[in-house]
Every structure is written in C-alpha cells, then in structure tokens.
C-alpha cells in the first residue's frame, strides 16, 4: 500500500549548522507520511555536517541524497541543486533551522490530490524557543481541522506572501518554471509562489499550523538583513505587470516597513492601500511611535 503513494522530495539547504540540521531532519523523519526522500545541499560547511548526514544515510538507506557546493553559492542555488536531483512526484522545502509538524506532508499531499490548485501550504508560527511551540508540535489535528482551508488567488498573493516560506507542489512544475530565481537577493520563495499561481492558478492553505519558523535574531537571516529591501524592489519590478495600482502602493509601504523608514506623512497618504491595510497600519505605527515592525 505504501509503495502506491507518490514520493515526496524534501530539499534542505544548509551551512555550518549541523545541530539545527539534525532538528530539521528529525522533523521530516517524524512525518506520518511514509514515502519521503530528503535532499540536503551543503553550502561548503566546515563543521561536521557531512558526517551528520552520512550517519542519517547509514540509518535510513535510500532516503538521503547529499550534495555539496565547494564554495558558498547561496541558499537559492542550493535549493535548485536539490530540485535538479529530486525524484519525487511532489516537492517541498525546509530551511535547516525550521521544523515541520508531523502531519504536514500527509495533509498537504491529500489536499493537493483532491483540489485543482497550483500549490498547497499551511499556516506557520514563528518561534525563538522550542518551548513556545511544544504544544502545537504535539497537537494531533483531526480531518475536519486539516480540511479547513482557504483559497489563495493571485490577487491576494500579490498583496502579501500568504503562503510563508514553504509550499508543496509538483516537482515538474518547479522545473518547468526554472526553479528559484537565483538573481533575487531575497524573496525568492515569494517570487516562486507568484509564478506558480500565475501559471497554474489559485493555491490552497490549510488553517492548521503545520510549520514552525525559527526567528532567533542572534543568527544571520535574510529577513534581518538589507537584502530584504533589495529583494522587495526587484520583486516589485519583476511582477509590476501583474499588479493593480493598489497592490503597488501596498508594496511601497512594505518597503518602508522593511527599511525601518519613518516615511513622510504625504508618502504614507500617497501609498494608502485599501487591500493592503495591514502594511499601511505598520507604516503609520512606525511613523508616530518610532518602532519598526517586521
């Protein structure tokens, strides 16, 4: 029975974070869905990452593919290398410091197979300490909860990245679109979700929290760096043809938020976005209370 289920490929880029990588991999191995291959692309690590992956491969023959870049080429290139070597019907990703809920892949595969959508995803929760998500990680969702979904049409996605940093889709679709855009300094995930929705139609998100994103700000992350601002500018230029005037105004407000800028009130008014009211609110809060809100 297990052999008839479609194989799911999970790609994990990593660099010099073997302890966190173990945590991420263990969350994939703990999935209730039985047919999974794990592809790890090592960005020239100088720690014991190779030995850690080899130990997993010895314990789980045939389930791991280890790729290594001799020089760091960026997480985007690492993801694409994994996609190039993947053999699954479906593909999803995991950053080396993040975690999956045990029911994530089973839920997303089932939703994808039952609905005509471009990709499927779940709600997610940021955490800085694992204790903050212990109850959610241990929670068992019933079918009714997992099937409580919302459609993510392209217009809604063009206001904000409602899918988060990981989705599940067909491997062939990722390849058809050429993988992640390696010219993007950030927002590569959001860019890919827009391209999927533009080509293949609306997406679907379960309301269950099935992904956990490490927000430890003591470590370097793209969302804490200046690359976010450059990525948002390139994103806006790349997808401007798809956006309404209101969506473009919203993204200009997002750029104010990312840059931590206390924008002139006239600029805030000029970029007032009804559909993206949350971004406008963040800019106003920063303007009058002086606190950047990510």
Short mmCIF file of C-alpha atoms in Angstrom, two decimals, residues 47-289:
data_model
loop_
_atom_site.label_atom_id
_atom_site.label_comp_id
_atom_site.label_asym_id
_atom_site.label_seq_id
_atom_site.Cartn_x
_atom_site.Cartn_y
_atom_site.Cartn_z
CA UNK A 47 31.73 21.77 10.64
CA UNK A 48 30.62 18.12 10.90
CA UNK A 49 27.63 18.46 8.56
CA UNK A 50 28.93 15.80 6.15
CA UNK A 51 29.38 13.31 8.98
CA UNK A 52 25.94 14.07 10.37
CA UNK A 53 24.25 13.48 7.01
CA UNK A 54 26.28 10.32 6.42
CA UNK A 55 25.09 8.92 9.76
CA UNK A 56 21.48 9.57 8.77
CA UNK A 57 22.05 7.95 5.37
CA UNK A 58 23.50 4.85 7.02
CA UNK A 59 20.47 4.54 9.30
CA UNK A 60 17.96 5.23 6.51
CA UNK A 61 19.31 3.63 3.31
CA UNK A 62 17.99 5.10 0.08
CA UNK A 63 16.24 8.05 1.68
CA UNK A 64 19.02 10.65 1.65
CA UNK A 65 20.85 12.48 -1.13
CA UNK A 66 23.82 14.59 -0.05
CA UNK A 67 25.05 17.35 -2.35
CA UNK A 68 27.90 19.72 -1.59
CA UNK A 69 28.99 23.05 -3.03
CA UNK A 70 32.75 23.56 -2.61
CA UNK A 71 32.18 27.30 -2.27
CA UNK A 72 29.06 29.03 -0.91
CA UNK A 73 26.66 29.81 -3.76
CA UNK A 74 23.63 30.89 -1.74
CA UNK A 75 20.60 29.06 -0.40
CA UNK A 76 18.72 29.67 -3.63
CA UNK A 77 21.27 27.77 -5.69
CA UNK A 78 21.34 25.04 -3.04
CA UNK A 79 17.57 24.60 -3.32
CA UNK A 80 17.79 24.41 -7.09
CA UNK A 81 20.51 21.75 -6.97
CA UNK A 82 18.24 19.62 -4.81
CA UNK A 83 15.34 20.17 -7.22
CA UNK A 84 17.57 19.09 -10.10
CA UNK A 85 18.38 15.80 -8.33
CA UNK A 86 14.93 15.10 -6.83
CA UNK A 87 12.91 12.09 -8.00
CA UNK A 88 9.57 12.65 -6.27
CA UNK A 89 6.17 13.41 -7.72
CA UNK A 90 5.82 16.27 -5.26
CA UNK A 91 8.39 18.60 -3.78
CA UNK A 92 8.55 20.79 -0.70
CA UNK A 93 11.33 22.50 1.21
CA UNK A 94 12.60 23.12 4.71
CA UNK A 95 15.23 25.57 5.94
CA UNK A 96 17.84 23.97 8.19
CA UNK A 97 16.67 25.82 11.30
CA UNK A 98 12.93 25.30 10.83
CA UNK A 99 10.58 22.43 11.66
CA UNK A 100 7.63 20.51 10.26
CA UNK A 101 4.62 19.38 12.26
CA UNK A 102 4.37 15.54 11.96
CA UNK A 103 1.15 15.78 9.89
CA UNK A 104 2.35 18.45 7.47
CA UNK A 105 3.28 16.41 4.39
CA UNK A 106 0.38 13.95 4.68
CA UNK A 107 -2.06 16.85 4.93
CA UNK A 108 -0.59 18.79 2.01
CA UNK A 109 -0.40 15.76 -0.29
CA UNK A 110 -4.03 14.90 0.42
CA UNK A 111 -5.17 18.48 -0.21
CA UNK A 112 -3.17 18.71 -3.43
CA UNK A 113 -4.57 15.46 -4.77
CA UNK A 114 -8.19 16.47 -4.04
CA UNK A 115 -8.09 20.03 -5.35
CA UNK A 116 -7.11 21.60 -8.66
CA UNK A 117 -4.58 24.14 -7.35
CA UNK A 118 -1.10 25.40 -8.16
CA UNK A 119 0.32 24.56 -4.72
CA UNK A 120 -0.74 23.89 -1.15
CA UNK A 121 0.62 25.29 2.10
CA UNK A 122 -0.24 25.72 5.76
CA UNK A 123 -0.25 28.37 8.40
CA UNK A 124 3.02 28.69 10.29
CA UNK A 125 4.29 30.00 13.60
CA UNK A 126 7.48 31.90 14.40
CA UNK A 127 9.42 30.85 17.49
CA UNK A 128 12.60 31.77 19.33
CA UNK A 129 12.48 28.96 21.88
CA UNK A 130 11.18 25.46 21.19
CA UNK A 131 9.12 25.62 24.38
CA UNK A 132 6.97 28.25 22.66
CA UNK A 133 5.75 25.71 20.10
CA UNK A 134 5.82 22.50 22.13
CA UNK A 135 2.04 22.31 22.45
CA UNK A 136 1.46 23.00 18.75
CA UNK A 137 4.08 20.45 17.69
CA UNK A 138 2.46 17.79 19.84
CA UNK A 139 -1.08 18.54 18.78
CA UNK A 140 -2.89 15.96 16.65
CA UNK A 141 -5.24 17.51 14.11
CA UNK A 142 -8.41 15.77 13.07
CA UNK A 143 -9.56 15.56 9.46
CA UNK A 144 -12.04 18.38 9.90
CA UNK A 145 -9.31 20.73 11.10
CA UNK A 146 -6.90 19.78 8.32
CA UNK A 147 -9.62 20.21 5.70
CA UNK A 148 -10.48 23.71 6.89
CA UNK A 149 -8.86 25.61 4.04
CA UNK A 150 -8.81 28.92 2.22
CA UNK A 151 -8.03 29.59 -1.41
CA UNK A 152 -5.15 31.92 -2.17
CA UNK A 153 -5.84 33.54 -5.53
CA UNK A 154 -3.19 35.53 -7.36
CA UNK A 155 -4.65 38.96 -6.45
CA UNK A 156 -4.45 38.16 -2.72
CA UNK A 157 -0.92 36.76 -3.06
CA UNK A 158 0.18 39.93 -4.86
CA UNK A 159 -0.64 41.93 -1.73
CA UNK A 160 1.43 39.75 0.61
CA UNK A 161 3.19 36.40 0.90
CA UNK A 162 0.32 34.48 2.47
CA UNK A 163 1.99 31.13 1.80
CA UNK A 164 5.05 31.57 4.01
CA UNK A 165 8.46 30.24 3.05
CA UNK A 166 7.50 26.67 2.04
CA UNK A 167 4.78 25.08 -0.10
CA UNK A 168 4.14 21.68 -1.69
CA UNK A 169 3.64 21.35 -5.42
CA UNK A 170 4.51 19.02 -8.29
CA UNK A 171 8.22 18.69 -8.97
CA UNK A 172 7.52 19.05 -12.69
CA UNK A 173 6.01 22.47 -12.11
CA UNK A 174 9.05 23.74 -10.24
CA UNK A 175 11.25 22.52 -13.06
CA UNK A 176 9.00 23.98 -15.75
CA UNK A 177 9.41 27.39 -14.11
CA UNK A 178 13.18 27.02 -13.92
CA UNK A 179 13.39 26.67 -10.16
CA UNK A 180 14.03 29.57 -7.82
CA UNK A 181 15.32 32.80 -9.35
CA UNK A 182 18.97 32.91 -8.31
CA UNK A 183 19.23 36.58 -9.32
CA UNK A 184 16.91 37.54 -6.46
CA UNK A 185 18.87 38.50 -3.30
CA UNK A 186 15.81 37.66 -1.16
CA UNK A 187 12.09 36.96 -1.60
CA UNK A 188 12.97 34.01 -3.88
CA UNK A 189 10.24 31.96 -2.22
CA UNK A 190 7.56 34.64 -2.63
CA UNK A 191 8.64 35.14 -6.25
CA UNK A 192 8.23 31.42 -6.93
CA UNK A 193 4.76 31.28 -5.37
CA UNK A 194 3.64 34.18 -7.57
CA UNK A 195 5.00 32.45 -10.66
CA UNK A 196 3.24 29.20 -9.72
CA UNK A 197 -0.08 30.97 -9.15
CA UNK A 198 0.29 33.00 -12.34
CA UNK A 199 0.96 29.87 -14.42
CA UNK A 200 -1.20 27.24 -12.73
CA UNK A 201 -3.96 29.09 -10.87
CA UNK A 202 -5.03 29.63 -7.24
CA UNK A 203 -3.36 27.90 -4.30
CA UNK A 204 -4.85 26.38 -1.14
CA UNK A 205 -3.84 26.86 2.50
CA UNK A 206 -4.93 24.73 5.43
CA UNK A 207 -5.68 26.74 8.54
CA UNK A 208 -3.80 24.22 10.67
CA UNK A 209 -0.38 25.35 11.94
CA UNK A 210 1.94 22.76 10.36
CA UNK A 211 5.23 24.64 10.06
CA UNK A 212 7.50 26.37 12.57
CA UNK A 213 9.96 29.09 11.56
CA UNK A 214 12.94 29.79 13.84
CA UNK A 215 13.11 33.53 14.50
CA UNK A 216 16.27 33.52 16.62
CA UNK A 217 17.57 37.01 15.82
CA UNK A 218 21.05 36.23 17.15
CA UNK A 219 21.74 34.35 13.91
CA UNK A 220 22.06 35.90 10.46
CA UNK A 221 18.89 35.54 8.44
CA UNK A 222 17.79 37.20 5.24
CA UNK A 223 14.74 38.71 6.88
CA UNK A 224 17.02 40.56 9.29
CA UNK A 225 19.33 41.96 6.62
CA UNK A 226 19.48 44.70 3.98
CA UNK A 227 18.91 42.03 1.30
CA UNK A 228 15.22 42.16 2.11
CA UNK A 229 14.94 45.70 0.79
CA UNK A 230 16.75 44.89 -2.45
CA UNK A 231 14.68 41.74 -2.88
CA UNK A 232 11.42 43.64 -2.45
CA UNK A 233 12.48 46.21 -5.05
CA UNK A 234 13.33 43.51 -7.59
CA UNK A 235 10.10 41.68 -6.80
CA UNK A 236 8.06 44.81 -7.48
CA UNK A 237 9.87 45.45 -10.76
CA UNK A 238 9.53 41.82 -11.86
CA UNK A 239 5.82 41.47 -11.15
CA UNK A 240 4.58 45.03 -11.72
CA UNK A 241 2.71 43.89 -14.84
CA UNK A 242 0.51 41.67 -12.67
CA UNK A 243 -0.22 44.28 -10.00
CA UNK A 244 -3.00 46.79 -9.65
CA UNK A 245 -2.22 50.34 -8.58
CA UNK A 246 -3.41 49.47 -5.06
CA UNK A 247 -1.09 46.45 -4.87
CA UNK A 248 1.86 48.58 -5.98
CA UNK A 249 1.07 51.14 -3.31
CA UNK A 250 0.95 48.36 -0.75
CA UNK A 251 4.40 47.12 -1.76
CA UNK A 252 5.84 50.59 -1.45
CA UNK A 253 4.56 50.62 2.12
CA UNK A 254 6.12 47.20 2.66
CA UNK A 255 9.43 48.70 1.54
CA UNK A 256 9.05 51.42 4.19
CA UNK A 257 8.46 48.72 6.82
CA UNK A 258 11.45 46.65 5.68
CA UNK A 259 13.75 49.66 5.65
CA UNK A 260 12.53 50.87 9.04
CA UNK A 261 11.91 54.27 7.46
CA UNK A 262 9.79 56.92 9.15
CA UNK A 263 8.24 57.95 5.87
CA UNK A 264 6.85 61.48 5.36
CA UNK A 265 3.12 61.56 6.03
CA UNK A 266 2.44 62.67 2.45
CA UNK A 267 4.15 59.48 1.20
CA UNK A 268 2.07 57.34 3.51
CA UNK A 269 -1.11 59.01 2.27
CA UNK A 270 0.03 58.69 -1.35
CA UNK A 271 0.63 54.95 -0.87
CA UNK A 272 -2.53 54.28 1.15
CA UNK A 273 -3.66 50.77 0.17
CA UNK A 274 -7.13 49.53 0.94
CA UNK A 275 -6.34 45.91 0.10
CA UNK A 276 -3.03 46.07 1.95
CA UNK A 277 -4.29 47.94 5.00
CA UNK A 278 -2.03 45.94 7.35
CA UNK A 279 1.11 47.29 5.68
CA UNK A 280 -0.29 50.82 5.82
CA UNK A 281 -1.04 50.36 9.52
CA UNK A 282 2.53 49.20 10.20
CA UNK A 283 3.93 52.27 8.48
CA UNK A 284 1.65 54.57 10.47
CA UNK A 285 2.60 52.91 13.76
CA UNK A 286 6.26 53.34 12.96
CA UNK A 287 5.71 56.92 11.84
CA UNK A 288 4.03 58.02 15.06
CA UNK A 289 5.55 55.64 17.61
#
